[in-house]
mmCIF file of C-alpha atoms and ligand atoms in Angstrom:
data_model
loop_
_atom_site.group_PDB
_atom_site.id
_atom_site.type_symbol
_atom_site.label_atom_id
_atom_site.label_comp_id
_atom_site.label_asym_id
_atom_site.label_seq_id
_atom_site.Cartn_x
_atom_site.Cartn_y
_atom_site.Cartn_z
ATOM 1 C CA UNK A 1 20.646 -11.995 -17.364
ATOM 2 C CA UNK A 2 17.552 -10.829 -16.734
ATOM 3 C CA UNK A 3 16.289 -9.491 -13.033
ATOM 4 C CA UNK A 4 13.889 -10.528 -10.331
ATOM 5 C CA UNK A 5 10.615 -8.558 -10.920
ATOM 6 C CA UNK A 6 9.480 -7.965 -7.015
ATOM 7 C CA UNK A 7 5.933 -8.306 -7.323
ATOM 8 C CA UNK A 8 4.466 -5.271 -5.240
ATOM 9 C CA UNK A 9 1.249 -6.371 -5.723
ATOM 10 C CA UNK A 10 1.696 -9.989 -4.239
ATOM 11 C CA UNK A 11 3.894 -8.072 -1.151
ATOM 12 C CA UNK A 12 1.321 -5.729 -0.408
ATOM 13 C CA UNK A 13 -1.033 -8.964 -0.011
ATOM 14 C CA UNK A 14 1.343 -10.528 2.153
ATOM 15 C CA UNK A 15 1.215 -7.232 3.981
ATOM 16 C CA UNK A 16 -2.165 -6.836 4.131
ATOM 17 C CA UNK A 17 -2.300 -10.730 5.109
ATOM 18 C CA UNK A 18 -0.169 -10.030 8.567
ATOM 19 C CA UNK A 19 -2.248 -6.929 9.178
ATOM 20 C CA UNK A 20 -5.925 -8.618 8.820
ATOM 21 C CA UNK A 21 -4.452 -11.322 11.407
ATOM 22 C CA UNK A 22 -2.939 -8.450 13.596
ATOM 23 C CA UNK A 23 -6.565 -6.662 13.691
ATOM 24 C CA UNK A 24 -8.238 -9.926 14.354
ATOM 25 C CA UNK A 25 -5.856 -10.186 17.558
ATOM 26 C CA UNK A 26 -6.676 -7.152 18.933
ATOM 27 C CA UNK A 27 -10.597 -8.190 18.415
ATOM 28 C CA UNK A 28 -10.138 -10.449 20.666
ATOM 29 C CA UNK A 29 -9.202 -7.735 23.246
ATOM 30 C CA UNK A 30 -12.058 -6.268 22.269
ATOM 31 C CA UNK A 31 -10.505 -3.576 20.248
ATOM 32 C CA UNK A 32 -11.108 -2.397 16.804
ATOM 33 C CA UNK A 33 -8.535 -0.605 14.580
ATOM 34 C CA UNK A 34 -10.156 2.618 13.200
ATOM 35 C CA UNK A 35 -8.810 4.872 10.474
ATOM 36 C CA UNK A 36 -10.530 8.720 9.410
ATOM 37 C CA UNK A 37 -9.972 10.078 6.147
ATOM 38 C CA UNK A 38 -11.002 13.479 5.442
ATOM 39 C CA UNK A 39 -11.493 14.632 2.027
ATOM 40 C CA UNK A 40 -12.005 18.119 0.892
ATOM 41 C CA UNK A 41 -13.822 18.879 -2.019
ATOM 42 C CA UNK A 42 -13.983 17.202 -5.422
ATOM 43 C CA UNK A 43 -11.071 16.426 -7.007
ATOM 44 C CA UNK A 44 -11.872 13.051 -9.105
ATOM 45 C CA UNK A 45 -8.446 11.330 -8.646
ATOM 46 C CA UNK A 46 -8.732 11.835 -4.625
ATOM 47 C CA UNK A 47 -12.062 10.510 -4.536
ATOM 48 C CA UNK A 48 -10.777 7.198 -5.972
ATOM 49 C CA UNK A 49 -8.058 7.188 -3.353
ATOM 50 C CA UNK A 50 -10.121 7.993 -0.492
ATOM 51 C CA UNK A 51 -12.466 5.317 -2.149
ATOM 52 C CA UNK A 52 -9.849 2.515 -2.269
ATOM 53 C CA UNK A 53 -8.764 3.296 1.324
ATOM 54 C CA UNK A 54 -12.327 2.982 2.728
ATOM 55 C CA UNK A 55 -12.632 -0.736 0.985
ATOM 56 C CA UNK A 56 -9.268 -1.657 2.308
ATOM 57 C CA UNK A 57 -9.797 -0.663 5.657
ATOM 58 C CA UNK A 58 -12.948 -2.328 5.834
ATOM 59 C CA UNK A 59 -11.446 -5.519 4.234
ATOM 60 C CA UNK A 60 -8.704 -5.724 7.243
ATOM 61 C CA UNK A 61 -11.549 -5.676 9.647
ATOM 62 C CA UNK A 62 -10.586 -2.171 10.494
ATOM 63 C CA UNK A 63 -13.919 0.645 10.919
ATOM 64 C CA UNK A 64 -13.502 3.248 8.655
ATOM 65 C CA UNK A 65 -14.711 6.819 8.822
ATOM 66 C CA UNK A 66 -14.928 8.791 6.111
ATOM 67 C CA UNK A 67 -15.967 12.620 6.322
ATOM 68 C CA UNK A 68 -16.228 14.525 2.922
ATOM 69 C CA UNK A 69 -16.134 18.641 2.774
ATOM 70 C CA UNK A 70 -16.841 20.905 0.103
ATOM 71 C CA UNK A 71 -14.473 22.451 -1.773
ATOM 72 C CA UNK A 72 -15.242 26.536 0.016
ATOM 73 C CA UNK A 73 -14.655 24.814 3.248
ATOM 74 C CA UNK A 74 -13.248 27.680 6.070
ATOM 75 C CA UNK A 75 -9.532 26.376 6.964
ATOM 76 C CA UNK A 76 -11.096 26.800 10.446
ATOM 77 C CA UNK A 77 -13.415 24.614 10.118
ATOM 78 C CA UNK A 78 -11.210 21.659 8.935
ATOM 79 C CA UNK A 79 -9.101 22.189 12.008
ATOM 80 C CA UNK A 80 -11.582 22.000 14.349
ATOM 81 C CA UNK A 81 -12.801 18.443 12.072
ATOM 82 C CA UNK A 82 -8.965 17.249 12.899
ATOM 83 C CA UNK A 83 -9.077 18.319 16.564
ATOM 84 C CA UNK A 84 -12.595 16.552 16.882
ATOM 85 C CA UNK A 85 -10.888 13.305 15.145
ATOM 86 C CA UNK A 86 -7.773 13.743 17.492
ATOM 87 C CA UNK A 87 -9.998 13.145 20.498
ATOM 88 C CA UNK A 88 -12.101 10.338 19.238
ATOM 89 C CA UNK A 89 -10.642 7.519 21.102
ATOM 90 C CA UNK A 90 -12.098 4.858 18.411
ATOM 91 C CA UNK A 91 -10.446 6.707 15.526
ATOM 92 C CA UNK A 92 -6.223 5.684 15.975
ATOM 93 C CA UNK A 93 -5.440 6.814 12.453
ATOM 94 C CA UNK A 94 -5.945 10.283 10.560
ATOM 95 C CA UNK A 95 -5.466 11.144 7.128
ATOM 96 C CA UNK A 96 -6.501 14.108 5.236
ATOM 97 C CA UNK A 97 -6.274 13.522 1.684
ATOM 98 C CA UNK A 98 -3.800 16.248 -0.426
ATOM 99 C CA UNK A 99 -4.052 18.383 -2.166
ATOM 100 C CA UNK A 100 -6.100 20.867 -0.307
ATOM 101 C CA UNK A 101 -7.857 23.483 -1.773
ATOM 102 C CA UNK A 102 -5.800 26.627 -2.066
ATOM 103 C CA UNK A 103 -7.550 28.433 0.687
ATOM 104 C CA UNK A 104 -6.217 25.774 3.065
ATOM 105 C CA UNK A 105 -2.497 25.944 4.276
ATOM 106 C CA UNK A 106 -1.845 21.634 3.999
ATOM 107 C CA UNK A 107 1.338 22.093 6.662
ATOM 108 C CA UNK A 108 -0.793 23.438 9.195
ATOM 109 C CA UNK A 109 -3.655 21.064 8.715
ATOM 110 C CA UNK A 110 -1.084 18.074 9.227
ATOM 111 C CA UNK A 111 0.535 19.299 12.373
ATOM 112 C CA UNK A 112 -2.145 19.828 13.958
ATOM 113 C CA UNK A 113 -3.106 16.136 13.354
ATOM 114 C CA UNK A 114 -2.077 14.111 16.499
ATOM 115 C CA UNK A 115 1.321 12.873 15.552
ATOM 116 C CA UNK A 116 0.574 9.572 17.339
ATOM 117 C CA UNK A 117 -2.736 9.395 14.885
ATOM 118 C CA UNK A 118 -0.345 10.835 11.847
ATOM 119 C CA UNK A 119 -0.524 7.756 9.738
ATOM 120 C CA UNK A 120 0.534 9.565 6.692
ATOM 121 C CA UNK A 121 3.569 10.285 8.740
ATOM 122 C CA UNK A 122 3.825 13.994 7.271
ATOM 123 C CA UNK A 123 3.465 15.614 10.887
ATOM 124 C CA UNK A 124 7.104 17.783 11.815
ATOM 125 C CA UNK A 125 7.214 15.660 14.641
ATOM 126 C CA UNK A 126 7.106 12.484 13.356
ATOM 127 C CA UNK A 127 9.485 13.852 10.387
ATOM 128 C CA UNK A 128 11.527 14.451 12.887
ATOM 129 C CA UNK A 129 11.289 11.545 14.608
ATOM 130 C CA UNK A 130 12.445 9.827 11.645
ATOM 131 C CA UNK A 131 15.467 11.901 11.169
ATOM 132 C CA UNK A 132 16.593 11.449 14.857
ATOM 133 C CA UNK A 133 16.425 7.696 15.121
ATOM 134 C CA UNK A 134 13.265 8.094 17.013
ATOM 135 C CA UNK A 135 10.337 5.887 16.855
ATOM 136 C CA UNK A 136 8.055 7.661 14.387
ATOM 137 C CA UNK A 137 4.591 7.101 12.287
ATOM 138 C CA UNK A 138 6.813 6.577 8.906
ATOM 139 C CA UNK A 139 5.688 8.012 5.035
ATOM 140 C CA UNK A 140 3.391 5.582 3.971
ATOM 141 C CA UNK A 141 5.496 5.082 0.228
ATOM 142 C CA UNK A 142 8.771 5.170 1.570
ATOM 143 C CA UNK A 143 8.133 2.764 4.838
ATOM 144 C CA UNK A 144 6.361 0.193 1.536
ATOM 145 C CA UNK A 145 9.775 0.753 -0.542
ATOM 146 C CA UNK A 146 11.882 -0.271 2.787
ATOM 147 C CA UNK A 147 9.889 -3.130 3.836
ATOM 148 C CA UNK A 148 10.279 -4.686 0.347
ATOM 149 C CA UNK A 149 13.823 -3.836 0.224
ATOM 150 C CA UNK A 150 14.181 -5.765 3.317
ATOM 151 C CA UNK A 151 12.331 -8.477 2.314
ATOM 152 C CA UNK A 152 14.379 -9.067 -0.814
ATOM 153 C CA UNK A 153 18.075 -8.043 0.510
ATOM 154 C CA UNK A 154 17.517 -9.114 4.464
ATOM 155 C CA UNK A 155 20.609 -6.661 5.912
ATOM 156 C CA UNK A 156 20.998 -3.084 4.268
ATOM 157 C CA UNK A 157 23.696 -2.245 5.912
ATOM 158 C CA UNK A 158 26.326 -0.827 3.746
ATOM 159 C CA UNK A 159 25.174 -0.656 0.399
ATOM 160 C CA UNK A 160 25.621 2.218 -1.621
ATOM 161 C CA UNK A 161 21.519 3.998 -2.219
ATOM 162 C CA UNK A 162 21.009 6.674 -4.348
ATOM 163 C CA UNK A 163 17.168 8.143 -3.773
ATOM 164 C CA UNK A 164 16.539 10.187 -6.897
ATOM 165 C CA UNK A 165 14.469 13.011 -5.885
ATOM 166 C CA UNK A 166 14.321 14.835 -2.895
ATOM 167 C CA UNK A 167 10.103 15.369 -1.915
ATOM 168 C CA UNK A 168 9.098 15.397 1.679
ATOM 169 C CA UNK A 169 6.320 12.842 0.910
ATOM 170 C CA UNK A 170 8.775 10.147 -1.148
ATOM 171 C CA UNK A 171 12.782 11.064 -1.655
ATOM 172 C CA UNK A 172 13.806 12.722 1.970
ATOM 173 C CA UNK A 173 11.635 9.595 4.228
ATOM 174 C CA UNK A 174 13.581 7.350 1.581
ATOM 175 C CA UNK A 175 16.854 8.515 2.557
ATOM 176 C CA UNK A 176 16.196 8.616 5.999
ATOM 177 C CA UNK A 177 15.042 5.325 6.383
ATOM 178 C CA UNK A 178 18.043 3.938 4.673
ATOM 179 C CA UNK A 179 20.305 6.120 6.721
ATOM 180 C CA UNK A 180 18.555 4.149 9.297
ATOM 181 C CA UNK A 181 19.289 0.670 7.632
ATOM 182 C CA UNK A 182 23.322 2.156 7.664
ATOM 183 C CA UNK A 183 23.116 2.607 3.855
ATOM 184 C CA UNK A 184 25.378 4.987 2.549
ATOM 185 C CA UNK A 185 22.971 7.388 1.019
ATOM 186 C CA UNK A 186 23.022 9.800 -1.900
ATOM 187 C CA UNK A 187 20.095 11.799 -2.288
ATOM 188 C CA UNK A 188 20.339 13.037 -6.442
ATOM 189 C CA UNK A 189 17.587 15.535 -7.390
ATOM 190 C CA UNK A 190 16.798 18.107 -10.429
ATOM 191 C CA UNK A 191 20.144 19.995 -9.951
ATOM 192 C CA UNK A 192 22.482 16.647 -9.205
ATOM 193 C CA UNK A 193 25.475 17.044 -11.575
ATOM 194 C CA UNK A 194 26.302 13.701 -13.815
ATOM 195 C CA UNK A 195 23.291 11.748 -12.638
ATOM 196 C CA UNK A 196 24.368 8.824 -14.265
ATOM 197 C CA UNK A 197 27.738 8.556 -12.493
ATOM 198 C CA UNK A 198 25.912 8.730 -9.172
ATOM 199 C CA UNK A 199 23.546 6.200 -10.431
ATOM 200 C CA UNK A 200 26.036 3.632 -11.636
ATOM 201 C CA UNK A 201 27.729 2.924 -8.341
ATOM 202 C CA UNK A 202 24.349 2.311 -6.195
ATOM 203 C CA UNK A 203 23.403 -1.003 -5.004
ATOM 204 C CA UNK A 204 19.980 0.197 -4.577
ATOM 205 C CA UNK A 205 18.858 2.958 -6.409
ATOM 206 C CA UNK A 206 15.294 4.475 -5.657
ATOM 207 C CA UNK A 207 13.712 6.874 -8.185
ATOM 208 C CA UNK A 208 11.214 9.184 -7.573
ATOM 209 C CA UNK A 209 10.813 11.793 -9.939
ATOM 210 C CA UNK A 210 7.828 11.607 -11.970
ATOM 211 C CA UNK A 211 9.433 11.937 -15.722
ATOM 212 C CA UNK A 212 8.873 9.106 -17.561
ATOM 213 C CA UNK A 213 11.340 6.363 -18.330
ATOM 214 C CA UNK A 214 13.852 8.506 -17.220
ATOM 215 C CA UNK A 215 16.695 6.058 -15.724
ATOM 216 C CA UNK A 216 17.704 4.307 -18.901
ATOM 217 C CA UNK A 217 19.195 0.829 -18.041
ATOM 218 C CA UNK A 218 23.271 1.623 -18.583
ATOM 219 C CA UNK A 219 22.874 4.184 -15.479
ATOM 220 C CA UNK A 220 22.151 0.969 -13.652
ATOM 221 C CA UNK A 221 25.076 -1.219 -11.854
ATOM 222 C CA UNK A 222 25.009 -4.985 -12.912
ATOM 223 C CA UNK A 223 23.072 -6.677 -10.132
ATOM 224 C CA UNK A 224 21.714 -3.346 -8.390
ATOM 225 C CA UNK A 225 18.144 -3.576 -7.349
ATOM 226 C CA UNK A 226 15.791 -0.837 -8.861
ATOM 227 C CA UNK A 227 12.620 0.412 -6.738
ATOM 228 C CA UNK A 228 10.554 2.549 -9.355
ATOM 229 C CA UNK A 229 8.195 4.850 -7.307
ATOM 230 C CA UNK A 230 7.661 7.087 -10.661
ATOM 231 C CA UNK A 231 3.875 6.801 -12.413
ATOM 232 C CA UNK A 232 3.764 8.839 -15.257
ATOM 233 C CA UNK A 233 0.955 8.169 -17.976
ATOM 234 C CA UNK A 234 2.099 8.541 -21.155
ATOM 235 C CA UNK A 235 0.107 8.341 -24.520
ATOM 236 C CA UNK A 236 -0.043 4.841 -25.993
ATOM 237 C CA UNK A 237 -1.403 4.769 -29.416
ATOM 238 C CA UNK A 238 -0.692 0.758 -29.867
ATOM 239 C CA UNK A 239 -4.030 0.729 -27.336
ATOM 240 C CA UNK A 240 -5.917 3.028 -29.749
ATOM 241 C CA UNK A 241 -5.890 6.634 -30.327
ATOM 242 C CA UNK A 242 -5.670 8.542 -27.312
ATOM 243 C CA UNK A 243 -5.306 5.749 -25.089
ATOM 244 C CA UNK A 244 -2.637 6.175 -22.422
ATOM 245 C CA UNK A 245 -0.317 3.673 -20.066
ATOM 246 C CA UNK A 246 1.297 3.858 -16.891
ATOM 247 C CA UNK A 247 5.303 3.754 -17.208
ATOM 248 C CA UNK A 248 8.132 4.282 -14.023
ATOM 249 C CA UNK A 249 10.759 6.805 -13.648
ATOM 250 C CA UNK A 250 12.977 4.213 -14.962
ATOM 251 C CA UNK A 251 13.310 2.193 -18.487
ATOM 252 C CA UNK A 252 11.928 -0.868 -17.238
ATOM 253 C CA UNK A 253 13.075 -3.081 -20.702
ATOM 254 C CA UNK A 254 16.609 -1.698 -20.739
ATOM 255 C CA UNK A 255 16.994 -1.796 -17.057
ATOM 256 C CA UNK A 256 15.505 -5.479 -16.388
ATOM 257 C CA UNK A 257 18.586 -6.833 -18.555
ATOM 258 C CA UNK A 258 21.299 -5.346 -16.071
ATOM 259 C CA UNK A 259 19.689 -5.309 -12.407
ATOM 260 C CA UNK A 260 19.564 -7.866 -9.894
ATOM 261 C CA UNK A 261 16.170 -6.797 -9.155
ATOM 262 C CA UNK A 262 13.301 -4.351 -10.158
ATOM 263 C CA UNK A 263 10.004 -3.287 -9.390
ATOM 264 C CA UNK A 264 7.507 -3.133 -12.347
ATOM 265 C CA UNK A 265 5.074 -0.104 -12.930
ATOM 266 C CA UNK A 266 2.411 -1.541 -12.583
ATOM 267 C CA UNK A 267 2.211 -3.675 -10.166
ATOM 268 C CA UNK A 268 5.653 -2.987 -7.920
ATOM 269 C CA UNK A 269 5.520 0.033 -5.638
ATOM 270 C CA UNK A 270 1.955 1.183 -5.779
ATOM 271 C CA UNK A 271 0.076 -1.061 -4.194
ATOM 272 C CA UNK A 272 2.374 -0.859 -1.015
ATOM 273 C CA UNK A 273 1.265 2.491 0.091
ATOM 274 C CA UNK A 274 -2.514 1.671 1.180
ATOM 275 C CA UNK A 275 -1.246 -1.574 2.948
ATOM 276 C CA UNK A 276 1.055 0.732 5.030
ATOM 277 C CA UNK A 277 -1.194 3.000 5.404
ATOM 278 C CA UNK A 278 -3.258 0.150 7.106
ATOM 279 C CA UNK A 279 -0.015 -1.146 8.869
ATOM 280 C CA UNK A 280 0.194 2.302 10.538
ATOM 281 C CA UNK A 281 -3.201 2.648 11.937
ATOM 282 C CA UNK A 282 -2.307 -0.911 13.403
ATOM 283 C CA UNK A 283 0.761 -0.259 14.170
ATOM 284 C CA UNK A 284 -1.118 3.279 16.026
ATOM 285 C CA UNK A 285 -3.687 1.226 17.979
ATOM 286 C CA UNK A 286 -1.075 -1.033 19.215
ATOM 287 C CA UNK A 287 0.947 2.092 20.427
ATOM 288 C CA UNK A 288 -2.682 3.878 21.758
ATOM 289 C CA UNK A 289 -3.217 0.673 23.685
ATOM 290 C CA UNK A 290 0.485 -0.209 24.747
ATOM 291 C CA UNK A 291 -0.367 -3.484 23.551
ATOM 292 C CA UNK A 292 2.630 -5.413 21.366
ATOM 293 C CA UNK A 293 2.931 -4.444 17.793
ATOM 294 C CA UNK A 294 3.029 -6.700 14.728
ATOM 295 C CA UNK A 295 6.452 -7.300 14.140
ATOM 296 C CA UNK A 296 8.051 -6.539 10.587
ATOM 297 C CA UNK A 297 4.713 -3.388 9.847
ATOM 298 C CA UNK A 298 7.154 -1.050 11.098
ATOM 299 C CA UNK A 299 10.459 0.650 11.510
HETATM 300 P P1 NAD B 1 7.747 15.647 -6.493
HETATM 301 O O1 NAD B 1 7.395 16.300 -7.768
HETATM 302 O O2 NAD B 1 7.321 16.241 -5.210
HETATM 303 O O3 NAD B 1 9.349 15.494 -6.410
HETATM 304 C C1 NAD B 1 10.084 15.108 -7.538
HETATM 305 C C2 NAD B 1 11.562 15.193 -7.208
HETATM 306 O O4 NAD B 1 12.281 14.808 -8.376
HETATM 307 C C3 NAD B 1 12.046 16.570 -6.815
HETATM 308 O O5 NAD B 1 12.701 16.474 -5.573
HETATM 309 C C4 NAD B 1 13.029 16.979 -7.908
HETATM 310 O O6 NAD B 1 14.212 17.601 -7.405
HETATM 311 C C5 NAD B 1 13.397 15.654 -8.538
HETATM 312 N N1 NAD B 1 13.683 15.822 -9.956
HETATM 313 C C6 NAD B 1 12.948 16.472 -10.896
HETATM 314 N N2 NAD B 1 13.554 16.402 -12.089
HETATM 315 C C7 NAD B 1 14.688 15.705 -11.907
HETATM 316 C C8 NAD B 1 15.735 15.317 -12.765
HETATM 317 N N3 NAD B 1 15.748 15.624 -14.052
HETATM 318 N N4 NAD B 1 16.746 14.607 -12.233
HETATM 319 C C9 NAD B 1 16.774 14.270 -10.946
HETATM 320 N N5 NAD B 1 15.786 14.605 -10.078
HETATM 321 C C10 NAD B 1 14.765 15.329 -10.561
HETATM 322 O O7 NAD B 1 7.257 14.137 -6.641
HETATM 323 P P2 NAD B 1 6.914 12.991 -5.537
HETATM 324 O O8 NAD B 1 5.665 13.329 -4.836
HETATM 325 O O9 NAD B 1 8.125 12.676 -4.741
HETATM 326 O O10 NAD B 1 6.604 11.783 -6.528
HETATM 327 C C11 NAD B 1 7.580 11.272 -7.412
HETATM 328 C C12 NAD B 1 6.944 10.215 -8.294
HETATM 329 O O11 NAD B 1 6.487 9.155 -7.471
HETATM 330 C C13 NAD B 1 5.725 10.694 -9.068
HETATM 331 O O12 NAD B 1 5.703 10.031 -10.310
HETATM 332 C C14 NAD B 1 4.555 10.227 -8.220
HETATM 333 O O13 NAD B 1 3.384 10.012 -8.972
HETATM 334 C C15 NAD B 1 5.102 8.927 -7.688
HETATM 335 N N6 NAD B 1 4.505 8.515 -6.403
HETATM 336 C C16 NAD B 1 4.066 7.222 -6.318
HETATM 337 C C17 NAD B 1 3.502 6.778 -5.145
HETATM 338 C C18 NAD B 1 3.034 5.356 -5.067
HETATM 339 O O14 NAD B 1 3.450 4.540 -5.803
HETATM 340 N N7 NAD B 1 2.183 4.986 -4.181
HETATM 341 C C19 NAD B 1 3.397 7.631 -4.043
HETATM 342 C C20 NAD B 1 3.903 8.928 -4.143
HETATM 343 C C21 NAD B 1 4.471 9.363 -5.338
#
């Protein structure tokens, strides 16, 4: 039997849906959502991403601020952009776009982003947070991979997770939040023994790696549902020579036949992260302006 394919891309528009209506609330107050995103130098792939966010903010009815810095940019400097930022009552949400240029030390450029403006939810204290049970500004990825979860499975509690990978941006947030959901959780990584035992008795398995197709389908438990957060280009020469595709951490065609439900690449997980990213800096200017916040944006 094959699986459900949970359509990321027609979630994230659902997503986006509730927080367009949410900004046009607070309007109404007289308040407009903003969100800053600081880029630092010229890295082609970030550009695009700090492109995309711009449009999307600006789509939700949100006012986005972008500020661009060369690449030589003094670390000092960049700070004192972030303090400026954390003072500037009409900006609720900060992100500064990774990687940084060497020079730069990233950890101390995100803590000293107000955590309450910490949209990226990388800050120790909203880490933290997380880990504590604590109400935090939540991984942008991760908080997208929960919400759908939820969406699909209602209650959590219970089921057996396995987050492959262990990365402070995607695997550790995972875990946490499912911790949070009273998931049992396994968190495998690069030096998990028997991978494929740990694999086979999840209900949910998450995988984020980053090595193509690496999940093959008979790791998967009949009926588990599969939440691919790999992309990993890999040459396709069907398209022409030296054309490439996108594939997922896991072997979509072998794993559709056994799970309950999976998330394509692409089209599942990666168009969640910029509508959390926008549910954040809502979520943010609710907090900012102890008004209520949109229900079901957040953890
Ligand atoms: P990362 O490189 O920081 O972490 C990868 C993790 O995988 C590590 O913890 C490592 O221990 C683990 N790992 C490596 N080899 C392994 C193996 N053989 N078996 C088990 N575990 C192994 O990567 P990341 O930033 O967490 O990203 C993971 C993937 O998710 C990448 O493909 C990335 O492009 C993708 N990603 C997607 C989105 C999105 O969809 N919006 C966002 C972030 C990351």
């Amino acid at each position: 039997m094959s699986a459900t394919i949970l359509n990321g891309k027609a979630f994230a528009g659902r997503l986006l849906e509730r927080v367009t209506e949410h900004v046009a609330v607070l309007k109404t107050e007289g308040i407009v959502p903003g969100l800053a995103v600081v880029l630092v130098g010229e890295d082609p792939p970030s550009q695009i991403y700090v492109r995309n966010k711009g449009i999307a903010t600006k789509e939700a009815g949100m006012n986005s601020y972008e500020f661009r810095m060369p690449a030589d940019t003094p670390e000092a400097d960049l700070l004192a952009k972030v303090k400026e930022l954390n003072a500037d009552p009409a900006v609720n949400g900060i992100l500064v776009q990774l990687p940084l240029p060497g020079h730069i030390d990233d950890k101390k450029v995100i803590n000293t982003i107000a955590p309450e403006k910490d949209v990226d939810g990388f800050h120790i204290l909203n880490v933290g947070r997380l880990a504590t049970g604590q109400r935090a500004m939540v991984s942008c990825t991760p908080l997208g991979c929960l919400l759908l979860l939820r969406d699909h499975l209602g209650d959590l509690s219970g089921k057996d997770a396995v987050v492959i990978g262990r990365s402070n941006i995607v695997g550790k947030p995972m875990a946490q939040l499912l911790l949070g959901e009273s998931c049992t959780v396994t968190i495998a990584h690069s030096r998990t023994k028997d991978l494929a035992e740990v694999v086979r008795r999840a209900d949910i398995v998450v995988a984020a790696v980053g090595r193509p197709q690496m999940v093959p389908g008979d790791w998967i438990k009949p009926g588990a549902t599969v939440i691919d957060v790999g992309i990993n280009r890999v040459p396709a020469p069907e398209k022409g020579e030296g054309k490439t595709r996108v594939v997922g951490d896991v072997d979509y065609d072998s794993a559709v036949e056994v799970a309950g439900a999976i998330t394509p690449v692409p089209g599942g997980v990666g168009p969640l992260t910029i509508a959390c990213l926008l549910a954040n800096t809502v979520t943010a200017c609710c907090r900012a302006n102890d008004l209520p916040e949109p229900e079901g944006l957040s953890v």
